[in-house]
mmCIF file with all atom_site columns, C-alpha atoms in Angstrom:
data_model
loop_
_atom_site.group_PDB
_atom_site.id
_atom_site.type_symbol
_atom_site.label_atom_id
_atom_site.label_alt_id
_atom_site.label_comp_id
_atom_site.label_asym_id
_atom_site.label_entity_id
_atom_site.label_seq_id
_atom_site.pdbx_PDB_ins_code
_atom_site.Cartn_x
_atom_site.Cartn_y
_atom_site.Cartn_z
_atom_site.occupancy
_atom_site.B_iso_or_equiv
_atom_site.pdbx_formal_charge
_atom_site.auth_seq_id
_atom_site.auth_comp_id
_atom_site.auth_asym_id
_atom_site.auth_atom_id
_atom_site.pdbx_PDB_model_num
ATOM 1   C CA . ALA A 1 1   ? -112.206 -14.727 -38.798 1.00 0.00 ? 14  ALA A CA 1
ATOM 2   C CA . VAL A 1 2   ? -109.036 -16.757 -38.794 1.00 0.00 ? 15  VAL A CA 1
ATOM 3   C CA . VAL A 1 3   ? -107.616 -18.439 -35.709 1.00 0.00 ? 16  VAL A CA 1
ATOM 4   C CA . ARG A 1 4   ? -104.138 -19.821 -35.241 1.00 0.00 ? 17  ARG A CA 1
ATOM 5   C CA . ILE A 1 5   ? -103.801 -22.679 -32.763 1.00 0.00 ? 18  ILE A CA 1
ATOM 6   C CA . ASP A 1 6   ? -101.093 -24.950 -31.452 1.00 0.00 ? 19  ASP A CA 1
ATOM 7   C CA . THR A 1 7   ? -102.212 -28.550 -31.011 1.00 0.00 ? 20  THR A CA 1
ATOM 8   C CA . ASP A 1 8   ? -100.820 -32.042 -30.711 1.00 0.00 ? 21  ASP A CA 1
ATOM 9   C CA . LEU A 1 9   ? -103.733 -33.374 -32.787 1.00 0.00 ? 22  LEU A CA 1
ATOM 10  C CA . GLU A 1 10  ? -103.058 -34.843 -36.203 1.00 0.00 ? 23  GLU A CA 1
ATOM 11  C CA . PRO A 1 11  ? -104.849 -33.014 -39.069 1.00 0.00 ? 24  PRO A CA 1
ATOM 12  C CA . TYR A 1 12  ? -107.603 -35.665 -39.348 1.00 0.00 ? 25  TYR A CA 1
ATOM 13  C CA . GLY A 1 13  ? -108.228 -35.561 -35.592 1.00 0.00 ? 26  GLY A CA 1
ATOM 14  C CA . LEU A 1 14  ? -108.422 -31.776 -35.647 1.00 0.00 ? 27  LEU A CA 1
ATOM 15  C CA . LEU A 1 15  ? -110.870 -31.922 -38.554 1.00 0.00 ? 28  LEU A CA 1
ATOM 16  C CA . LEU A 1 16  ? -113.083 -34.306 -36.579 1.00 0.00 ? 29  LEU A CA 1
ATOM 17  C CA . HIS A 1 17  ? -113.108 -31.902 -33.629 1.00 0.00 ? 30  HIS A CA 1
ATOM 18  C CA . LEU A 1 18  ? -114.068 -28.995 -35.904 1.00 0.00 ? 31  LEU A CA 1
ATOM 19  C CA . LEU A 1 19  ? -116.919 -31.033 -37.394 1.00 0.00 ? 32  LEU A CA 1
ATOM 20  C CA . GLU A 1 20  ? -118.095 -31.952 -33.888 1.00 0.00 ? 33  GLU A CA 1
ATOM 21  C CA . ILE A 1 21  ? -118.154 -28.282 -32.839 1.00 0.00 ? 34  ILE A CA 1
ATOM 22  C CA . GLU A 1 22  ? -120.198 -27.430 -35.939 1.00 0.00 ? 35  GLU A CA 1
ATOM 23  C CA . MET A 1 23  ? -122.662 -30.191 -35.072 1.00 0.00 ? 36  MET A CA 1
ATOM 24  C CA . VAL A 1 24  ? -123.036 -28.964 -31.474 1.00 0.00 ? 37  VAL A CA 1
ATOM 25  C CA . PHE A 1 25  ? -123.915 -25.525 -32.814 1.00 0.00 ? 38  PHE A CA 1
ATOM 26  C CA . GLY A 1 26  ? -126.532 -26.833 -35.246 1.00 0.00 ? 39  GLY A CA 1
ATOM 27  C CA . ARG A 1 27  ? -124.631 -27.289 -38.505 1.00 0.00 ? 40  ARG A CA 1
ATOM 28  C CA . LYS A 1 28  ? -126.050 -30.067 -40.627 1.00 0.00 ? 41  LYS A CA 1
ATOM 29  C CA . ARG A 1 29  ? -123.892 -31.574 -43.345 1.00 0.00 ? 42  ARG A CA 1
ATOM 30  C CA . GLY A 1 30  ? -124.847 -34.004 -46.047 1.00 0.00 ? 43  GLY A CA 1
ATOM 31  C CA . GLY A 1 31  ? -127.585 -34.021 -48.680 1.00 0.00 ? 44  GLY A CA 1
ATOM 32  C CA . GLY A 1 32  ? -130.415 -31.567 -49.159 1.00 0.00 ? 45  GLY A CA 1
ATOM 33  C CA . ALA A 1 33  ? -130.459 -27.789 -49.283 1.00 0.00 ? 46  ALA A CA 1
ATOM 34  C CA . GLU A 1 34  ? -127.713 -27.534 -46.629 1.00 0.00 ? 47  GLU A CA 1
ATOM 35  C CA . ALA A 1 35  ? -125.284 -29.219 -49.025 1.00 0.00 ? 48  ALA A CA 1
ATOM 36  C CA . ARG A 1 36  ? -125.211 -26.308 -51.493 1.00 0.00 ? 49  ARG A CA 1
ATOM 37  C CA . ARG A 1 37  ? -121.781 -24.735 -51.705 1.00 0.00 ? 50  ARG A CA 1
ATOM 38  C CA . ASN A 1 38  ? -121.633 -21.240 -50.175 1.00 0.00 ? 51  ASN A CA 1
ATOM 39  C CA . ALA A 1 39  ? -125.184 -21.534 -48.772 1.00 0.00 ? 52  ALA A CA 1
ATOM 40  C CA . PRO A 1 40  ? -125.838 -19.627 -45.521 1.00 0.00 ? 53  PRO A CA 1
ATOM 41  C CA . ARG A 1 41  ? -125.034 -21.727 -42.470 1.00 0.00 ? 54  ARG A CA 1
ATOM 42  C CA . SER A 1 42  ? -125.145 -21.309 -38.722 1.00 0.00 ? 55  SER A CA 1
ATOM 43  C CA . ILE A 1 43  ? -121.420 -22.019 -38.356 1.00 0.00 ? 56  ILE A CA 1
ATOM 44  C CA . ASP A 1 44  ? -118.573 -22.912 -40.699 1.00 0.00 ? 57  ASP A CA 1
ATOM 45  C CA . LEU A 1 45  ? -115.212 -24.039 -39.351 1.00 0.00 ? 58  LEU A CA 1
ATOM 46  C CA . ASP A 1 46  ? -112.572 -24.817 -41.952 1.00 0.00 ? 59  ASP A CA 1
ATOM 47  C CA . LEU A 1 47  ? -109.110 -26.242 -41.443 1.00 0.00 ? 60  LEU A CA 1
ATOM 48  C CA . LEU A 1 48  ? -107.061 -23.968 -43.704 1.00 0.00 ? 61  LEU A CA 1
ATOM 49  C CA . MET A 1 49  ? -103.491 -25.143 -43.214 1.00 0.00 ? 62  MET A CA 1
ATOM 50  C CA . VAL A 1 50  ? -101.322 -27.333 -41.028 1.00 0.00 ? 63  VAL A CA 1
ATOM 51  C CA . GLY A 1 51  ? -97.787  -26.036 -41.424 1.00 0.00 ? 64  GLY A CA 1
ATOM 52  C CA . ASP A 1 52  ? -96.517  -26.787 -44.905 1.00 0.00 ? 65  ASP A CA 1
ATOM 53  C CA . LEU A 1 53  ? -98.472  -30.042 -45.290 1.00 0.00 ? 66  LEU A CA 1
ATOM 54  C CA . ILE A 1 54  ? -100.167 -30.806 -48.578 1.00 0.00 ? 67  ILE A CA 1
ATOM 55  C CA . ILE A 1 55  ? -102.898 -33.445 -48.230 1.00 0.00 ? 68  ILE A CA 1
ATOM 56  C CA . ARG A 1 56  ? -105.344 -34.540 -50.924 1.00 0.00 ? 69  ARG A CA 1
ATOM 57  C CA . SER A 1 57  ? -107.792 -37.117 -49.563 1.00 0.00 ? 70  SER A CA 1
ATOM 58  C CA . ALA A 1 58  ? -111.534 -37.676 -49.464 1.00 0.00 ? 71  ALA A CA 1
ATOM 59  C CA . PRO A 1 59  ? -112.140 -36.202 -46.014 1.00 0.00 ? 72  PRO A CA 1
ATOM 60  C CA . LEU A 1 60  ? -109.374 -33.589 -45.983 1.00 0.00 ? 73  LEU A CA 1
ATOM 61  C CA . VAL A 1 61  ? -107.633 -31.279 -48.443 1.00 0.00 ? 74  VAL A CA 1
ATOM 62  C CA . LEU A 1 62  ? -104.788 -29.096 -47.159 1.00 0.00 ? 75  LEU A CA 1
ATOM 63  C CA . PRO A 1 63  ? -104.290 -26.315 -47.708 1.00 0.00 ? 76  PRO A CA 1
ATOM 64  C CA . HIS A 1 64  ? -108.002 -25.560 -47.985 1.00 0.00 ? 77  HIS A CA 1
ATOM 65  C CA . PRO A 1 65  ? -108.808 -25.878 -51.711 1.00 0.00 ? 78  PRO A CA 1
ATOM 66  C CA . ARG A 1 66  ? -110.267 -22.382 -52.166 1.00 0.00 ? 79  ARG A CA 1
ATOM 67  C CA . MET A 1 67  ? -108.503 -20.319 -49.511 1.00 0.00 ? 80  MET A CA 1
ATOM 68  C CA . HIS A 1 68  ? -106.123 -18.786 -52.073 1.00 0.00 ? 81  HIS A CA 1
ATOM 69  C CA . GLU A 1 69  ? -109.165 -17.369 -53.936 1.00 0.00 ? 82  GLU A CA 1
ATOM 70  C CA . ARG A 1 70  ? -110.808 -15.674 -50.953 1.00 0.00 ? 83  ARG A CA 1
ATOM 71  C CA . ALA A 1 71  ? -109.846 -12.252 -49.679 1.00 0.00 ? 84  ALA A CA 1
ATOM 72  C CA . PHE A 1 72  ? -111.949 -12.783 -46.531 1.00 0.00 ? 85  PHE A CA 1
ATOM 73  C CA . VAL A 1 73  ? -109.590 -15.657 -45.637 1.00 0.00 ? 86  VAL A CA 1
ATOM 74  C CA . LEU A 1 74  ? -106.287 -14.206 -46.840 1.00 0.00 ? 87  LEU A CA 1
ATOM 75  C CA . ARG A 1 75  ? -106.600 -10.759 -45.227 1.00 0.00 ? 88  ARG A CA 1
ATOM 76  C CA . PRO A 1 76  ? -107.013 -11.980 -41.616 1.00 0.00 ? 89  PRO A CA 1
ATOM 77  C CA . LEU A 1 77  ? -104.505 -14.762 -42.258 1.00 0.00 ? 90  LEU A CA 1
ATOM 78  C CA . LEU A 1 78  ? -101.920 -12.146 -43.235 1.00 0.00 ? 91  LEU A CA 1
ATOM 79  C CA . ASP A 1 79  ? -102.766 -10.167 -40.096 1.00 0.00 ? 92  ASP A CA 1
ATOM 80  C CA . LEU A 1 80  ? -101.637 -13.221 -38.095 1.00 0.00 ? 93  LEU A CA 1
ATOM 81  C CA . ALA A 1 81  ? -98.678  -14.194 -40.274 1.00 0.00 ? 94  ALA A CA 1
ATOM 82  C CA . PRO A 1 82  ? -97.536  -11.437 -42.669 1.00 0.00 ? 95  PRO A CA 1
ATOM 83  C CA . ASP A 1 83  ? -94.854  -13.595 -44.333 1.00 0.00 ? 96  ASP A CA 1
ATOM 84  C CA . LEU A 1 84  ? -97.034  -16.682 -44.760 1.00 0.00 ? 97  LEU A CA 1
ATOM 85  C CA . THR A 1 85  ? -96.649  -18.891 -47.819 1.00 0.00 ? 98  THR A CA 1
ATOM 86  C CA . VAL A 1 86  ? -99.573  -21.119 -48.773 1.00 0.00 ? 99  VAL A CA 1
ATOM 87  C CA . PRO A 1 87  ? -98.144  -24.508 -49.777 1.00 0.00 ? 100 PRO A CA 1
ATOM 88  C CA . GLY A 1 88  ? -98.603  -25.117 -53.485 1.00 0.00 ? 101 GLY A CA 1
ATOM 89  C CA . HIS A 1 89  ? -99.818  -21.553 -54.134 1.00 0.00 ? 102 HIS A CA 1
ATOM 90  C CA . GLY A 1 90  ? -97.132  -19.107 -52.993 1.00 0.00 ? 103 GLY A CA 1
ATOM 91  C CA . PRO A 1 91  ? -96.903  -16.072 -50.730 1.00 0.00 ? 104 PRO A CA 1
ATOM 92  C CA . ALA A 1 92  ? -100.272 -15.151 -49.208 1.00 0.00 ? 105 ALA A CA 1
ATOM 93  C CA . ALA A 1 93  ? -99.619  -11.440 -49.854 1.00 0.00 ? 106 ALA A CA 1
ATOM 94  C CA . GLN A 1 94  ? -99.340  -12.117 -53.601 1.00 0.00 ? 107 GLN A CA 1
ATOM 95  C CA . LEU A 1 95  ? -102.477 -14.270 -53.492 1.00 0.00 ? 108 LEU A CA 1
ATOM 96  C CA . LEU A 1 96  ? -104.365 -11.426 -51.793 1.00 0.00 ? 109 LEU A CA 1
ATOM 97  C CA . SER A 1 97  ? -103.290 -8.998  -54.519 1.00 0.00 ? 110 SER A CA 1
ATOM 98  C CA . ARG A 1 98  ? -104.861 -11.337 -57.105 1.00 0.00 ? 111 ARG A CA 1
ATOM 99  C CA . VAL A 1 99  ? -108.269 -11.064 -55.409 1.00 0.00 ? 112 VAL A CA 1
ATOM 100 C CA . SER A 1 100 ? -108.151 -7.310  -54.812 1.00 0.00 ? 113 SER A CA 1
ATOM 101 C CA . ASP A 1 101 ? -111.545 -6.955  -56.527 1.00 0.00 ? 114 ASP A CA 1
ATOM 102 C CA . GLN A 1 102 ? -113.154 -8.714  -53.541 1.00 0.00 ? 115 GLN A CA 1
ATOM 103 C CA . ILE A 1 103 ? -114.285 -6.136  -51.000 1.00 0.00 ? 116 ILE A CA 1
ATOM 104 C CA . ILE A 1 104 ? -113.889 -7.048  -47.367 1.00 0.00 ? 117 ILE A CA 1
ATOM 105 C CA . VAL A 1 105 ? -114.694 -4.841  -44.402 1.00 0.00 ? 118 VAL A CA 1
ATOM 106 C CA . PRO A 1 106 ? -112.938 -5.634  -41.134 1.00 0.00 ? 119 PRO A CA 1
ATOM 107 C CA . PHE A 1 107 ? -115.252 -6.118  -38.167 1.00 0.00 ? 120 PHE A CA 1
ATOM 108 C CA . SER A 1 108 ? -115.113 -3.374  -35.589 1.00 0.00 ? 121 SER A CA 1
ATOM 109 C CA . PRO A 1 109 ? -116.852 -3.547  -32.195 1.00 0.00 ? 122 PRO A CA 1
ATOM 110 C CA . GLU A 1 110 ? -117.624 0.170   -32.575 1.00 0.00 ? 123 GLU A CA 1
ATOM 111 C CA . ASP A 1 111 ? -119.514 -0.543  -35.819 1.00 0.00 ? 124 ASP A CA 1
ATOM 112 C CA . SER A 1 112 ? -121.544 -3.196  -34.071 1.00 0.00 ? 125 SER A CA 1
ATOM 113 C CA . ALA A 1 113 ? -122.453 -0.817  -31.247 1.00 0.00 ? 126 ALA A CA 1
ATOM 114 C CA . GLU A 1 114 ? -123.496 1.929   -33.675 1.00 0.00 ? 127 GLU A CA 1
ATOM 115 C CA . ASN A 1 115 ? -125.794 -0.432  -35.585 1.00 0.00 ? 128 ASN A CA 1
ATOM 116 C CA . SER A 1 116 ? -127.612 -1.746  -32.533 1.00 0.00 ? 129 SER A CA 1
ATOM 117 C CA . THR A 1 117 ? -131.211 -0.641  -32.022 1.00 0.00 ? 130 THR A CA 1
ATOM 118 C CA . GLU A 1 118 ? -132.463 1.308   -29.031 1.00 0.00 ? 131 GLU A CA 1
ATOM 119 C CA . SER A 1 119 ? -134.361 -1.684  -27.760 1.00 0.00 ? 132 SER A CA 1
ATOM 120 C CA . SER A 1 120 ? -131.255 -3.839  -27.752 1.00 0.00 ? 133 SER A CA 1
ATOM 121 C CA . ALA A 1 121 ? -129.303 -1.044  -26.074 1.00 0.00 ? 134 ALA A CA 1
ATOM 122 C CA . GLU A 1 122 ? -131.893 -0.967  -23.328 1.00 0.00 ? 135 GLU A CA 1
ATOM 123 C CA . SER A 1 123 ? -131.792 -4.714  -22.663 1.00 0.00 ? 136 SER A CA 1
ATOM 124 C CA . SER A 1 124 ? -130.591 -5.628  -19.220 1.00 0.00 ? 137 SER A CA 1
ATOM 125 C CA . ALA A 1 125 ? -127.682 -7.839  -18.270 1.00 0.00 ? 138 ALA A CA 1
ATOM 126 C CA . GLU A 1 126 ? -130.255 -10.411 -17.137 1.00 0.00 ? 139 GLU A CA 1
ATOM 127 C CA . ASP A 1 127 ? -131.744 -10.516 -20.663 1.00 0.00 ? 140 ASP A CA 1
ATOM 128 C CA . SER A 1 128 ? -128.271 -11.054 -22.123 1.00 0.00 ? 141 SER A CA 1
ATOM 129 C CA . ALA A 1 129 ? -127.593 -13.899 -19.710 1.00 0.00 ? 142 ALA A CA 1
ATOM 130 C CA . ASP A 1 130 ? -130.948 -15.472 -20.622 1.00 0.00 ? 143 ASP A CA 1
ATOM 131 C CA . ASN A 1 131 ? -130.058 -15.311 -24.349 1.00 0.00 ? 144 ASN A CA 1
ATOM 132 C CA . ARG A 1 132 ? -126.675 -16.943 -23.744 1.00 0.00 ? 145 ARG A CA 1
ATOM 133 C CA . ALA A 1 133 ? -128.379 -19.767 -21.858 1.00 0.00 ? 146 ALA A CA 1
ATOM 134 C CA . ASP A 1 134 ? -130.222 -20.708 -25.073 1.00 0.00 ? 147 ASP A CA 1
ATOM 135 C CA . LEU A 1 135 ? -126.981 -21.298 -26.989 1.00 0.00 ? 148 LEU A CA 1
ATOM 136 C CA . PRO A 1 136 ? -125.842 -24.909 -27.226 1.00 0.00 ? 149 PRO A CA 1
ATOM 137 C CA . ARG A 1 137 ? -122.803 -25.652 -25.105 1.00 0.00 ? 150 ARG A CA 1
ATOM 138 C CA . PRO A 1 138 ? -120.182 -28.150 -26.267 1.00 0.00 ? 151 PRO A CA 1
ATOM 139 C CA . GLU A 1 139 ? -119.735 -31.205 -24.078 1.00 0.00 ? 152 GLU A CA 1
ATOM 140 C CA . PRO A 1 140 ? -116.278 -31.543 -22.526 1.00 0.00 ? 153 PRO A CA 1
ATOM 141 C CA . SER A 1 141 ? -114.043 -33.859 -24.528 1.00 0.00 ? 154 SER A CA 1
ATOM 142 C CA . GLU A 1 142 ? -112.660 -36.987 -22.890 1.00 0.00 ? 155 GLU A CA 1
ATOM 143 C CA . GLU A 1 143 ? -109.055 -36.601 -24.041 1.00 0.00 ? 156 GLU A CA 1
#
């Protein structure tokens, strides 16, 4: 999924908030098996773009260094901004045409409902509330 937000945060500050959210939800960064590129992870929040900024630094690269190669990023990005140009790479629509061999299937709530098992369909609202209680909740920020 791609989300567009308006914020007064500078790019580095926004990146720090994204990393904090990942940590709250169990993402571990650093050495070991978790460090493998494209390995499965519990959550992955990437800062794709900030306007037309181009930044190349150790903690932050904007636009995201591989976004122009990924249909699963470009397709929802174009849904939000059909005329978007990725700084340093060109129009997102042209970039998407270059990765047309990558198959992406849009998420549909109906698909999710069809794939659920009978047992999950029979679960009560109380069971759902109990499951949500087990999820980590982010602490309010002091800003």
